[in-house]
XYZ file of C-alpha atoms in Angstrom:
733
model
C 34.302 -15.637 -10.227
C 31.398 -16.105 -7.822
C 29.442 -13.938 -5.407
C 27.394 -14.546 -2.260
C 24.164 -12.609 -2.547
C 21.533 -11.855 0.103
C 17.968 -10.684 -0.399
C 15.644 -8.567 1.725
C 13.982 -11.531 3.409
C 13.927 -12.923 6.957
C 16.586 -15.519 6.184
C 20.175 -15.799 7.364
C 21.154 -17.652 4.166
C 23.205 -16.215 1.353
C 23.018 -17.574 -2.193
C 25.806 -18.369 -4.657
C 25.794 -16.789 -8.127
C 28.267 -16.753 -10.974
C 29.491 -13.317 -12.025
C 29.357 -12.881 -15.836
C 32.754 -12.019 -17.279
C 31.641 -8.585 -18.503
C 30.483 -7.623 -14.977
C 33.603 -8.701 -13.059
C 35.389 -5.284 -13.267
C 32.339 -3.541 -11.795
C 31.571 -5.986 -8.979
C 32.292 -5.048 -5.364
C 31.029 -5.935 -1.904
C 27.860 -3.993 -1.047
C 26.819 -3.630 -4.687
C 23.146 -4.075 -5.565
C 22.450 -6.537 -8.362
C 19.514 -8.104 -10.159
C 19.596 -11.864 -9.736
C 17.117 -14.719 -10.370
C 15.426 -15.714 -7.115
C 12.169 -17.651 -6.732
C 11.565 -17.672 -10.483
C 11.964 -13.933 -11.022
C 14.619 -11.244 -11.008
C 14.966 -9.635 -7.600
C 17.159 -6.990 -6.012
C 20.002 -8.518 -4.010
C 23.242 -7.380 -2.384
C 26.724 -8.833 -2.770
C 28.247 -9.648 0.626
C 31.383 -11.469 -0.558
C 33.184 -12.758 -3.660
C 35.310 -15.852 -4.262
C 37.024 -17.704 -7.057
C 35.797 -21.091 -5.827
C 32.146 -21.697 -4.899
C 31.192 -23.794 -1.868
C 27.814 -24.638 -3.332
C 27.764 -27.819 -5.443
C 24.365 -27.533 -7.120
C 23.285 -25.520 -10.158
C 24.603 -21.976 -10.005
C 22.738 -19.189 -11.812
C 24.338 -16.065 -13.248
C 23.837 -12.575 -11.874
C 21.659 -10.863 -14.443
C 22.858 -7.267 -14.116
C 23.986 -4.482 -11.820
C 21.131 -2.513 -10.298
C 21.390 0.883 -11.972
C 19.713 2.958 -9.304
C 22.354 2.419 -6.631
C 24.666 5.221 -5.538
C 27.977 4.419 -3.936
C 27.761 3.305 -0.316
C 30.254 4.905 2.058
C 32.645 2.321 3.488
C 31.801 3.263 7.083
C 28.091 2.671 6.400
C 28.728 -0.770 4.910
C 30.884 -1.779 7.896
C 28.143 -0.532 10.228
C 25.551 -2.672 8.440
C 27.692 -5.792 8.861
C 28.171 -5.031 12.560
C 24.422 -4.522 12.998
C 23.668 -7.920 11.487
C 26.175 -9.655 13.761
C 25.351 -7.809 16.998
C 21.561 -7.906 16.752
C 21.481 -11.418 15.186
C 19.410 -10.196 12.288
C 19.520 -11.389 8.653
C 21.949 -9.228 6.756
C 19.383 -8.799 3.982
C 16.966 -7.154 6.436
C 19.758 -4.985 7.849
C 20.666 -3.822 4.357
C 17.014 -3.161 3.560
C 16.673 -1.065 6.752
C 19.825 0.906 6.061
C 19.794 1.228 2.286
C 16.195 1.082 1.167
C 16.124 4.857 1.010
C 18.952 4.896 -1.503
C 17.324 2.981 -4.292
C 15.367 5.478 -6.321
C 15.761 4.780 -10.006
C 14.626 7.957 -11.651
C 14.370 11.191 -9.792
C 11.771 13.288 -11.575
C 11.578 16.850 -10.396
C 8.009 17.919 -9.692
C 6.978 20.966 -11.703
C 4.507 23.683 -10.898
C 2.649 25.770 -13.499
C 3.412 29.493 -13.556
C 1.740 31.888 -16.024
C 2.370 35.337 -17.453
C 0.737 37.476 -20.123
C 2.290 37.743 -23.584
C 2.103 41.542 -23.691
C 3.485 41.727 -27.231
C 0.588 39.693 -28.680
C -1.971 41.202 -26.318
C -1.173 44.749 -27.437
C -2.412 43.999 -30.989
C -5.140 41.502 -30.117
C -8.831 42.316 -30.483
C -10.012 41.719 -26.884
C -13.649 41.872 -28.029
C -13.151 38.289 -29.152
C -12.566 37.229 -25.535
C -15.278 36.021 -23.186
C -16.159 37.979 -20.045
C -14.231 35.497 -17.903
C -11.157 35.690 -20.190
C -11.209 39.510 -20.106
C -11.427 39.436 -16.317
C -8.520 37.007 -16.202
C -6.205 39.058 -18.441
C -7.053 42.235 -16.500
C -6.220 40.445 -13.279
C -2.878 39.240 -14.638
C -1.812 42.744 -15.688
C -1.212 43.545 -12.001
C 1.690 41.092 -11.876
C 5.104 42.044 -13.203
C 6.526 38.502 -12.976
C 5.154 34.964 -13.532
C 2.553 33.907 -10.992
C 1.694 30.439 -9.663
C -1.454 29.375 -11.489
C -2.974 27.541 -8.518
C -2.897 30.764 -6.461
C -5.707 32.118 -8.699
C -8.022 29.155 -8.135
C -10.501 31.064 -5.966
C -10.467 34.208 -8.125
C -11.215 32.851 -11.613
C -13.876 30.319 -12.580
C -12.840 27.462 -14.903
C -9.235 28.445 -14.208
C -7.307 25.834 -16.153
C -9.740 25.842 -19.131
C -9.276 29.613 -19.320
C -5.482 29.247 -19.151
C -5.481 26.652 -21.936
C -7.726 28.815 -24.136
C -5.598 31.932 -23.734
C -2.453 29.879 -24.263
C -3.779 28.583 -27.584
C -4.455 32.180 -28.611
C -0.811 32.954 -27.736
C -1.988 35.528 -25.191
C -0.488 33.715 -22.238
C 2.826 31.950 -21.591
C 3.038 28.748 -19.561
C 6.165 28.288 -17.464
C 6.950 25.104 -15.519
C 9.297 25.578 -12.576
C 10.685 23.052 -10.113
C 8.900 22.967 -6.768
C 11.972 21.550 -5.034
C 13.067 23.752 -2.183
C 9.973 25.939 -2.639
C 9.473 26.089 1.081
C 13.052 26.774 2.043
C 13.752 30.148 3.539
C 17.204 31.467 2.771
C 18.577 33.286 5.745
C 21.877 34.959 6.356
C 24.120 32.927 8.573
C 24.743 34.336 12.027
C 27.640 33.755 14.357
C 27.259 31.951 17.657
C 28.356 33.761 20.773
C 29.477 31.240 23.369
C 29.808 31.938 27.057
C 33.095 31.332 28.822
C 31.856 27.954 30.069
C 30.598 26.959 26.621
C 33.910 27.974 24.994
C 35.760 25.694 27.398
C 33.615 22.729 26.316
C 33.987 23.707 22.655
C 37.782 23.915 22.912
C 37.901 20.502 24.595
C 36.156 18.732 21.707
C 37.394 20.730 18.678
C 40.909 19.149 18.438
C 39.353 15.688 18.070
C 37.366 16.889 15.048
C 40.482 18.401 13.529
C 42.466 15.182 14.102
C 39.610 12.880 12.935
C 39.858 11.031 16.233
C 37.179 8.562 17.252
C 36.490 9.748 20.796
C 33.160 9.765 22.649
C 32.032 12.811 24.659
C 29.031 13.258 26.927
C 27.872 16.845 27.442
C 25.901 16.436 30.634
C 24.106 19.731 30.992
C 21.102 20.884 32.971
C 18.046 21.827 30.855
C 18.638 25.212 29.257
C 22.433 25.085 29.697
C 23.140 25.778 26.013
C 24.221 22.318 24.841
C 22.737 23.003 21.403
C 24.820 26.151 20.841
C 28.006 24.211 21.593
C 27.400 21.413 19.148
C 26.124 23.790 16.463
C 29.440 25.667 16.745
C 31.306 22.336 16.547
C 29.312 21.441 13.431
C 30.306 24.758 11.832
C 33.964 24.027 12.496
C 33.710 20.502 11.082
C 32.109 21.775 7.873
C 34.673 24.575 7.566
C 37.469 21.987 7.257
C 35.624 19.968 4.599
C 33.832 17.455 6.828
C 30.148 16.518 6.976
C 27.975 16.304 10.103
C 25.104 14.115 11.333
C 22.735 15.259 14.106
C 20.421 12.639 15.605
C 17.320 13.687 17.519
C 14.924 11.245 19.195
C 11.506 12.510 18.145
C 10.023 13.801 14.911
C 8.356 16.490 17.039
C 11.794 18.080 17.511
C 12.791 18.276 13.839
C 11.007 21.532 12.997
C 12.354 23.443 15.965
C 15.833 21.962 15.553
C 15.872 22.845 11.845
C 14.889 26.437 12.639
C 17.783 26.674 15.094
C 20.282 25.355 12.576
C 18.997 27.542 9.726
C 20.075 30.582 11.742
C 23.676 29.388 11.560
C 23.882 27.381 8.328
C 21.297 28.905 6.026
C 18.861 26.525 4.350
C 21.267 23.882 3.075
C 20.307 21.395 5.747
C 18.950 17.924 5.094
C 16.109 16.647 7.257
C 15.360 12.928 7.584
C 12.546 11.119 9.372
C 9.795 8.573 8.758
C 7.032 11.158 8.165
C 8.706 12.547 5.046
C 7.035 11.815 1.739
C 8.703 9.635 -0.858
C 9.353 12.693 -2.996
C 10.973 14.537 -0.090
C 13.210 11.543 0.546
C 14.142 11.312 -3.129
C 15.058 14.958 -3.211
C 17.101 14.715 -0.023
C 19.048 11.635 -1.116
C 19.866 13.259 -4.441
C 21.245 16.349 -2.737
C 23.223 14.336 -0.185
C 24.891 12.382 -2.964
C 25.590 15.508 -5.021
C 27.297 17.125 -2.029
C 24.746 19.938 -1.641
C 24.017 18.939 1.946
C 26.835 18.971 4.467
C 24.637 18.470 7.509
C 21.805 16.026 8.202
C 19.328 16.375 11.053
C 17.015 13.470 11.629
C 15.357 10.885 13.785
C 16.380 7.252 14.209
C 16.678 6.158 10.567
C 18.851 9.136 9.594
C 21.901 7.336 11.011
C 21.888 5.268 7.798
C 21.930 8.202 5.370
C 24.762 7.822 2.806
C 26.596 10.910 3.991
C 30.273 10.583 3.024
C 33.296 11.969 4.859
C 31.621 12.299 8.262
C 33.601 14.498 10.647
C 31.213 14.645 13.597
C 28.173 12.747 14.854
C 25.929 14.432 17.435
C 23.341 12.390 19.346
C 20.956 14.720 21.133
C 18.967 13.452 24.141
C 20.965 10.247 23.944
C 18.957 8.593 26.747
C 15.708 8.617 24.803
C 14.025 5.256 24.191
C 12.765 6.482 20.793
C 16.203 5.635 19.402
C 15.357 1.961 19.887
C 13.517 0.213 17.049
C 11.060 -2.241 18.588
C 9.634 -3.518 15.302
C 10.294 -4.732 12.649
C 13.696 -6.436 12.592
C 16.474 -5.478 13.170
C 15.776 -4.318 16.734
C 18.585 -1.781 16.796
C 19.365 1.259 18.927
C 20.281 4.243 16.726
C 22.408 5.733 19.510
C 24.613 2.635 19.541
C 24.625 2.471 15.747
C 25.849 6.078 15.790
C 28.731 5.139 18.087
C 29.700 2.279 15.784
C 29.432 4.328 12.608
C 31.612 7.038 14.160
C 34.192 4.359 14.955
C 34.345 3.255 11.317
C 34.277 6.875 10.093
C 37.109 7.829 12.511
C 35.274 10.809 13.917
C 34.206 11.975 17.392
C 30.716 11.498 18.818
C 29.068 14.104 21.021
C 26.287 12.691 23.189
C 24.138 15.281 24.948
C 21.591 14.996 27.732
C 20.374 16.594 30.919
C 19.576 13.079 32.132
C 21.958 10.622 30.452
C 21.169 6.921 30.445
C 22.755 4.985 33.285
C 24.769 3.017 30.704
C 26.231 6.172 29.155
C 26.904 7.719 32.551
C 28.720 4.547 33.627
C 30.886 4.720 30.493
C 32.115 8.112 31.739
C 32.907 6.578 35.136
C 35.118 3.875 33.597
C 36.734 6.299 31.147
C 35.182 4.935 27.950
C 33.477 8.292 27.342
C 34.726 11.738 28.328
C 32.336 13.444 30.745
C 31.721 17.193 30.421
C 29.525 18.961 32.979
C 27.414 22.021 32.167
C 25.881 23.129 35.435
C 24.861 26.671 34.508
C 21.774 27.689 32.568
C 22.331 29.634 29.358
C 21.761 33.407 29.774
C 22.163 32.823 33.546
C 18.439 32.100 33.795
C 17.261 30.954 37.220
C 16.456 27.359 38.097
C 12.664 26.858 38.341
C 10.883 26.763 41.687
C 9.618 23.188 42.071
C 6.582 22.320 44.189
C 5.430 18.782 44.886
C 1.708 18.172 45.499
C 0.669 15.082 47.460
C -2.537 14.042 45.680
C -3.551 11.569 48.376
C -5.327 14.398 50.219
C -7.660 14.825 47.219
C -8.624 11.154 46.823
C -12.123 11.694 48.197
C -12.638 15.083 46.572
C -14.611 15.775 43.417
C -13.326 14.816 39.982
C -12.044 18.301 39.314
C -9.541 18.319 42.169
C -8.308 14.799 41.502
C -7.198 15.954 38.049
C -5.804 19.405 38.799
C -5.058 20.304 42.390
C -6.143 23.688 43.797
C -2.454 24.712 43.965
C -1.872 23.965 40.278
C -5.177 25.570 39.308
C -4.265 28.769 41.123
C -0.840 28.821 39.500
C -2.403 28.400 36.047
C -4.656 31.418 36.689
C -1.739 33.542 37.894
C 0.451 32.586 34.944
C -2.276 33.394 32.412
C -2.897 36.760 34.073
C 0.776 37.636 33.491
C 0.509 36.671 29.780
C 2.923 33.805 30.259
C 2.600 30.303 28.773
C 2.012 26.912 30.327
C 3.036 23.330 29.475
C 1.098 20.483 31.120
C 2.310 16.884 30.916
C 0.089 13.846 31.250
C 1.595 10.707 29.781
C -1.708 9.066 28.846
C -3.734 9.865 25.775
C -7.486 9.445 25.413
C -10.314 10.471 27.714
C -10.293 7.638 30.265
C -7.559 5.043 30.690
C -10.046 2.231 31.332
C -13.774 1.578 31.427
C -15.396 -0.576 34.127
C -18.606 -2.358 33.180
C -20.991 -2.819 36.143
C -22.937 -5.362 34.109
C -19.871 -7.575 33.574
C -18.329 -6.534 36.913
C -14.930 -6.087 35.223
C -12.966 -3.684 33.019
C -13.742 -3.848 29.301
C -10.798 -5.675 27.763
C -9.498 -5.714 24.208
C -10.673 -8.786 22.271
C -7.151 -9.335 20.941
C -4.915 -8.168 23.818
C -5.010 -8.806 27.522
C -5.311 -5.103 28.401
C -8.153 -2.724 29.328
C -9.368 -0.544 26.488
C -9.191 3.241 26.781
C -12.163 5.472 26.073
C -11.593 8.175 23.438
C -14.447 10.636 23.540
C -13.471 12.375 20.301
C -14.017 9.082 18.436
C -16.841 7.969 20.769
C -15.326 4.524 21.056
C -12.969 2.309 23.011
C -9.443 1.888 21.666
C -6.647 -0.579 22.374
C -3.300 1.196 22.512
C -1.444 -2.009 21.613
C -3.219 -3.352 18.541
C -5.274 -0.249 17.555
C -8.507 -2.241 17.496
C -11.649 -0.454 18.605
C -15.159 -1.186 19.742
C -18.256 0.878 20.423
C -19.997 0.988 23.749
C -22.983 -1.357 23.915
C -26.482 0.071 23.518
C -27.208 -0.468 27.209
C -23.990 1.344 28.142
C -24.888 4.269 25.870
C -28.465 4.500 27.088
C -27.578 4.047 30.734
C -24.247 5.770 31.424
C -24.459 4.696 35.048
C -23.703 1.154 33.868
C -20.086 2.119 33.249
C -17.376 3.814 35.276
C -14.668 5.824 33.515
C -11.407 5.309 35.359
C -8.357 7.521 35.091
C -7.882 10.423 32.726
C -5.907 11.136 29.594
C -4.917 14.240 27.676
C -8.315 14.443 25.987
C -10.191 14.761 29.302
C -7.720 17.303 30.664
C -8.032 19.336 27.452
C -11.834 19.344 27.769
C -11.560 20.328 31.420
C -9.218 23.264 30.660
C -11.349 24.502 27.755
C -14.333 24.721 30.101
C -12.322 26.375 32.862
C -10.518 28.889 30.646
C -12.774 29.594 27.650
C -10.883 32.802 26.830
C -7.528 31.031 26.578
C -6.050 29.348 23.522
C -5.243 25.695 24.312
C -3.671 22.930 22.197
C -3.387 19.189 22.739
C -0.296 17.298 21.557
C -0.630 13.517 21.373
C -0.838 10.862 18.680
C -4.646 11.267 18.424
C -4.548 14.990 17.748
C -1.611 14.911 15.330
C -2.975 13.513 12.084
C 0.039 14.721 10.115
C 3.308 16.593 10.612
C 1.781 19.902 9.433
C -0.567 19.988 12.438
C 2.335 19.473 14.809
C 4.436 22.141 13.087
C 1.515 24.566 13.270
C 0.999 23.946 17.003
C 4.688 24.356 17.833
C 4.961 27.459 15.653
C 1.859 29.004 17.208
C 3.153 28.242 20.685
C 6.515 29.780 19.820
C 4.758 32.915 18.512
C 2.699 33.059 21.743
C -0.593 32.499 19.929
C -1.297 29.622 22.341
C -1.546 29.942 26.100
C -1.504 26.314 27.226
C -0.086 23.166 25.629
C -1.145 19.854 27.121
C 0.513 16.676 25.869
C 2.122 13.315 26.439
C 5.790 12.551 26.959
C 6.754 13.976 23.569
C 6.423 17.563 24.893
C 8.812 16.917 27.798
C 12.030 16.827 25.817
C 14.135 19.125 23.714
C 11.601 21.893 23.169
C 12.683 25.431 23.992
C 10.128 28.222 24.452
C 11.145 31.571 25.964
C 7.766 32.504 27.424
C 6.943 29.333 29.379
C 6.711 30.178 33.071
C 4.741 27.216 34.375
C 5.129 23.492 33.880
C 2.714 21.062 35.483
C 2.956 17.279 35.693
C -0.599 16.020 36.168
C 0.345 12.495 37.248
C 4.016 11.880 37.968
C 3.312 8.282 39.019
C 2.701 6.940 35.531
C 5.346 4.325 34.850
C 6.613 4.343 38.433
C 5.551 0.766 39.180
C 6.081 -0.918 35.817
C 7.928 -4.252 36.283
C 11.083 -3.012 34.573
C 14.475 -2.421 36.182
C 14.637 0.850 34.221
C 11.321 2.240 35.553
C 13.001 4.465 38.181
C 15.435 5.791 35.598
C 12.582 6.699 33.241
C 10.687 8.553 35.981
C 13.812 10.532 36.870
C 14.421 11.438 33.232
C 10.865 12.509 32.369
C 10.389 14.649 35.480
C 13.837 16.268 35.187
C 13.282 17.033 31.513
C 9.848 18.564 31.891
C 10.929 20.733 34.836
C 13.605 22.146 32.545
C 10.975 23.473 30.101
C 10.062 26.221 32.580
C 11.686 29.648 32.872
C 14.175 29.505 30.035
C 15.270 33.172 29.994
C 15.187 36.067 32.496
C 12.013 35.003 34.332
C 12.161 32.313 36.993
C 9.764 29.543 36.171
C 7.660 27.255 38.336
C 7.124 23.506 38.085
C 4.320 21.754 39.953
C 4.504 17.977 40.261
C 1.352 16.063 41.253
C 1.977 12.601 42.730
C 0.531 9.961 45.062
C 4.063 8.886 45.975
C 5.868 12.050 47.112
C 8.607 10.075 48.878
C 9.733 8.090 45.829
C 13.554 8.489 45.757
C 13.850 8.802 41.958
C 11.133 11.460 41.896
C 12.777 13.384 44.738
C 16.178 13.254 43.053
C 14.621 14.714 39.898
C 12.819 17.482 41.794
C 15.927 18.414 43.794
C 18.283 18.047 40.785
C 20.320 15.463 42.713
C 21.698 13.733 39.635
C 24.859 12.467 41.345
C 22.803 10.873 44.114
C 20.483 9.310 41.559
C 23.299 7.769 39.497
C 25.244 6.576 42.535
C 22.261 4.800 44.136
C 21.018 3.252 40.888
C 24.480 2.041 39.867
C 24.951 0.437 43.285
C 21.575 -1.301 42.995
C 22.229 -2.574 39.472
C 25.683 -3.789 40.373
C 24.235 -5.884 43.180
C 21.621 -7.421 40.875
C 24.004 -7.787 37.875
C 21.824 -5.589 35.678
C 23.231 -3.424 32.864
C 25.639 -1.639 32.714
C 27.333 -4.388 34.759
C 26.207 -7.051 32.308
C 25.033 -7.485 28.762
C 21.354 -8.249 28.437
C 19.045 -9.994 26.043
C 15.293 -10.359 26.273
C 13.802 -13.471 24.715
C 10.141 -13.004 23.814
C 8.177 -16.126 22.908
C 4.743 -15.619 21.372
C 2.052 -17.682 19.688
C -1.663 -18.449 19.624
C -1.253 -21.662 21.642
C -0.101 -20.787 25.172
C 0.866 -24.421 25.822
C 3.305 -24.486 22.892
C 4.633 -21.041 23.820
C 5.445 -22.221 27.356
C 6.981 -25.444 26.014
C 9.405 -23.661 23.671
C 10.142 -20.934 26.238
C 11.095 -23.556 28.856
C 13.178 -25.554 26.377
C 15.292 -22.630 25.120
C 15.585 -20.869 28.476
C 16.824 -24.113 30.071
C 19.621 -24.276 27.490
C 20.803 -20.833 28.601
C 20.509 -21.861 32.272
C 23.082 -24.607 31.731
C 25.726 -21.997 30.913
C 27.261 -20.940 34.251
C 28.314 -17.562 32.784
C 24.690 -16.505 32.368
C 22.180 -15.248 34.894
C 18.755 -16.293 33.660
C 15.462 -14.753 34.803
C 12.378 -16.601 33.601
C 10.596 -17.846 31.688
C 7.568 -16.002 33.000
C 4.389 -14.491 31.667
C 5.071 -11.111 30.064
C 3.577 -8.098 31.909
C 1.272 -7.724 28.908
C 0.508 -11.386 28.436
C -1.345 -11.201 25.096
C -1.000 -8.801 22.146
C -2.742 -9.240 18.774
C -4.093 -12.687 19.735
C -0.646 -14.003 20.624
C 0.310 -15.101 24.124
C 3.686 -13.840 25.319
C 6.329 -15.274 27.638
C 9.618 -13.551 28.578
C 13.088 -14.601 29.618
C 15.904 -12.217 30.477
C 19.494 -13.344 29.887
C 22.349 -11.474 31.602
C 25.954 -12.160 30.576
C 29.388 -10.840 31.591
C 30.553 -7.727 29.757
C 33.851 -9.111 28.467
C 32.504 -10.571 25.219
C 29.888 -8.354 23.517
C 28.736 -11.298 21.380
C 28.602 -14.068 24.009
C 24.804 -14.323 24.112
C 24.531 -14.070 20.315
C 27.113 -16.824 19.735
C 25.454 -19.121 22.285
C 22.066 -18.704 20.622
C 23.482 -19.380 17.172
C 25.454 -22.467 18.299
C 22.898 -24.067 20.645
C 19.570 -23.073 19.091
C 20.417 -21.875 15.587
C 19.356 -18.805 13.650
C 16.644 -20.860 11.930
C 14.583 -20.416 15.112
C 14.355 -16.681 14.355
C 13.110 -17.185 10.776
C 9.306 -17.118 10.600
C 8.165 -19.597 13.283
C 9.911 -22.222 15.407
C 7.419 -25.047 15.997
C 4.493 -22.598 15.709
C 6.100 -20.133 18.133
C 7.636 -16.759 17.254
C 10.927 -15.964 18.968
C 12.201 -12.414 19.280
C 15.814 -11.929 20.324
C 16.037 -8.394 21.690
C 19.642 -7.395 22.437
C 19.985 -4.542 24.974
C 16.209 -4.267 25.512
C 14.687 -0.990 26.695
C 11.088 -2.185 26.934
C 10.255 -5.014 29.335
C 6.489 -5.043 28.782
């Protein structure tokens, strides 16, 4: 018997191995094995078995079964195969993406040292034989009636661990090692969810499909603050009550802490979290508990869709429109939302998509009946819709720097809100101090040495940074000594933060962006402090616009609503509508009516106006009509071809050659090749082509590429040019 084995490499090839007789009963598709590859044993995955090999050369034996592998749910394996086919990605890389978290050989529980006095020995011991420090230590320990964590005494006792060891040898002290797993979990009593009449109606619509294990897609299209979360939490409870497990996908790591806190109220602490910022130990612990059945519910960002949760009864995809679900790098370039839909299909369970601003593709699926549309037009607790004011910033163009950042209207509203002890969220979707730096000496912006983009100035680091390759450079000596030689253009969150600190020195202000968040603990602290009203103002990038729920926020301000408005991307209008709509919804979540102030230089932009006026139906109708005319998704299937390399001549040559092949197919609409909006990143020139195909065959573009060009072109380099095949692209830069 023979097996086709793939490895975690960028190759579409599988390799033939003979299965030793003693292993045949244990062999199955999806199993991890140790097999000789490139002169050493490597971890591989069986993708098929056969009695007759196709390969005619020397065939090696599989060495052994990889012992660290748990069983892979059938629905997950089927999803992996689909991912490889749909995204034209080597199955070995797809398996590595989906299953790498599963392969932990030995799970060793981390122990912490606890100590307690041995009172029986101490009562007869001559304490005069103890040093002053040892006497102090034993006296200190007498206050505790149960074992105490040794590290908690670090600042109270000198030479702590030497003292512990000495007393332990004298039998005066007991050492106890306890598992630190779940140390930070707070066990809470589970509370019931009280749904409104409207929420109950939605709940009762979806519940039968969970009970019947029916693969049906639902979109809960609810205004911000309409109580979408309460509905799907109640649905999750029902699924678990009948023996099913639940997956909840959220787009950003920033949302995990708050989402976990919400779920703990209703499920206790037995909730698994999954995201890329978790430590290896945390992941090990989580996987172990998932496989042992301790966790019935998983909440996580993009990669959590691959967790080996068996018997899935419900998949929830929160903020389904969010671009964070799309993996841009490395391969495979998948969208976790779509993977969730596919996994639900194989698991025979319903999917609940939720959003206040669903993607145009998802909205269209409700129009054609592929997804059931459920409207939630009322805010939870009957809270009032925020008052929205639009500020035309053109009138401040020639004013001082202060007014070009924060208009007098917004400034006055900030003062009023603070005087009422209410909180404020300010959105500016640019980090750093200045978005670009103009050199008078060179008479041009200072560009990145590796990318064809202006560098941003970050005052906190006192240097220029490239937001695409993370390279940095210092200002020249002449620029430092003579600040008039440079002009700082634009403003980021860092400059706004500095400005607010100077204006409101008595207020507590936090900045939320990738520069200020060195680790997840900082973010959790900021969000917790804001929730507890220890912070007055939170200024941040796009990450603060979605999914966060704070009762005391009365004012939301968008510093520059124009960011992203003119990006050469057919989705740019959709993104503006979504961001503005979402951030407006952060204001006035309970009994108080909130205010949202939107600063813009384009107050007549239709997508912006639709967001401000909550005209979602108008927005979707006009955008669908426009896309239909141009044959853009959802009226076609799309693929972005990105050609990159150090030699622009070769890049253009290959781009023209491959794009011309697509142009010969009359079914395709081909745009390009053309220079990418960001023409160079990390020393590689970039050229784009966009392929649009009819919707009938979901694999038409993929099949054409494989037949006419070949998958070998996607492995490493094709004639010194890298080719990226991005199916259903969300980023056109």
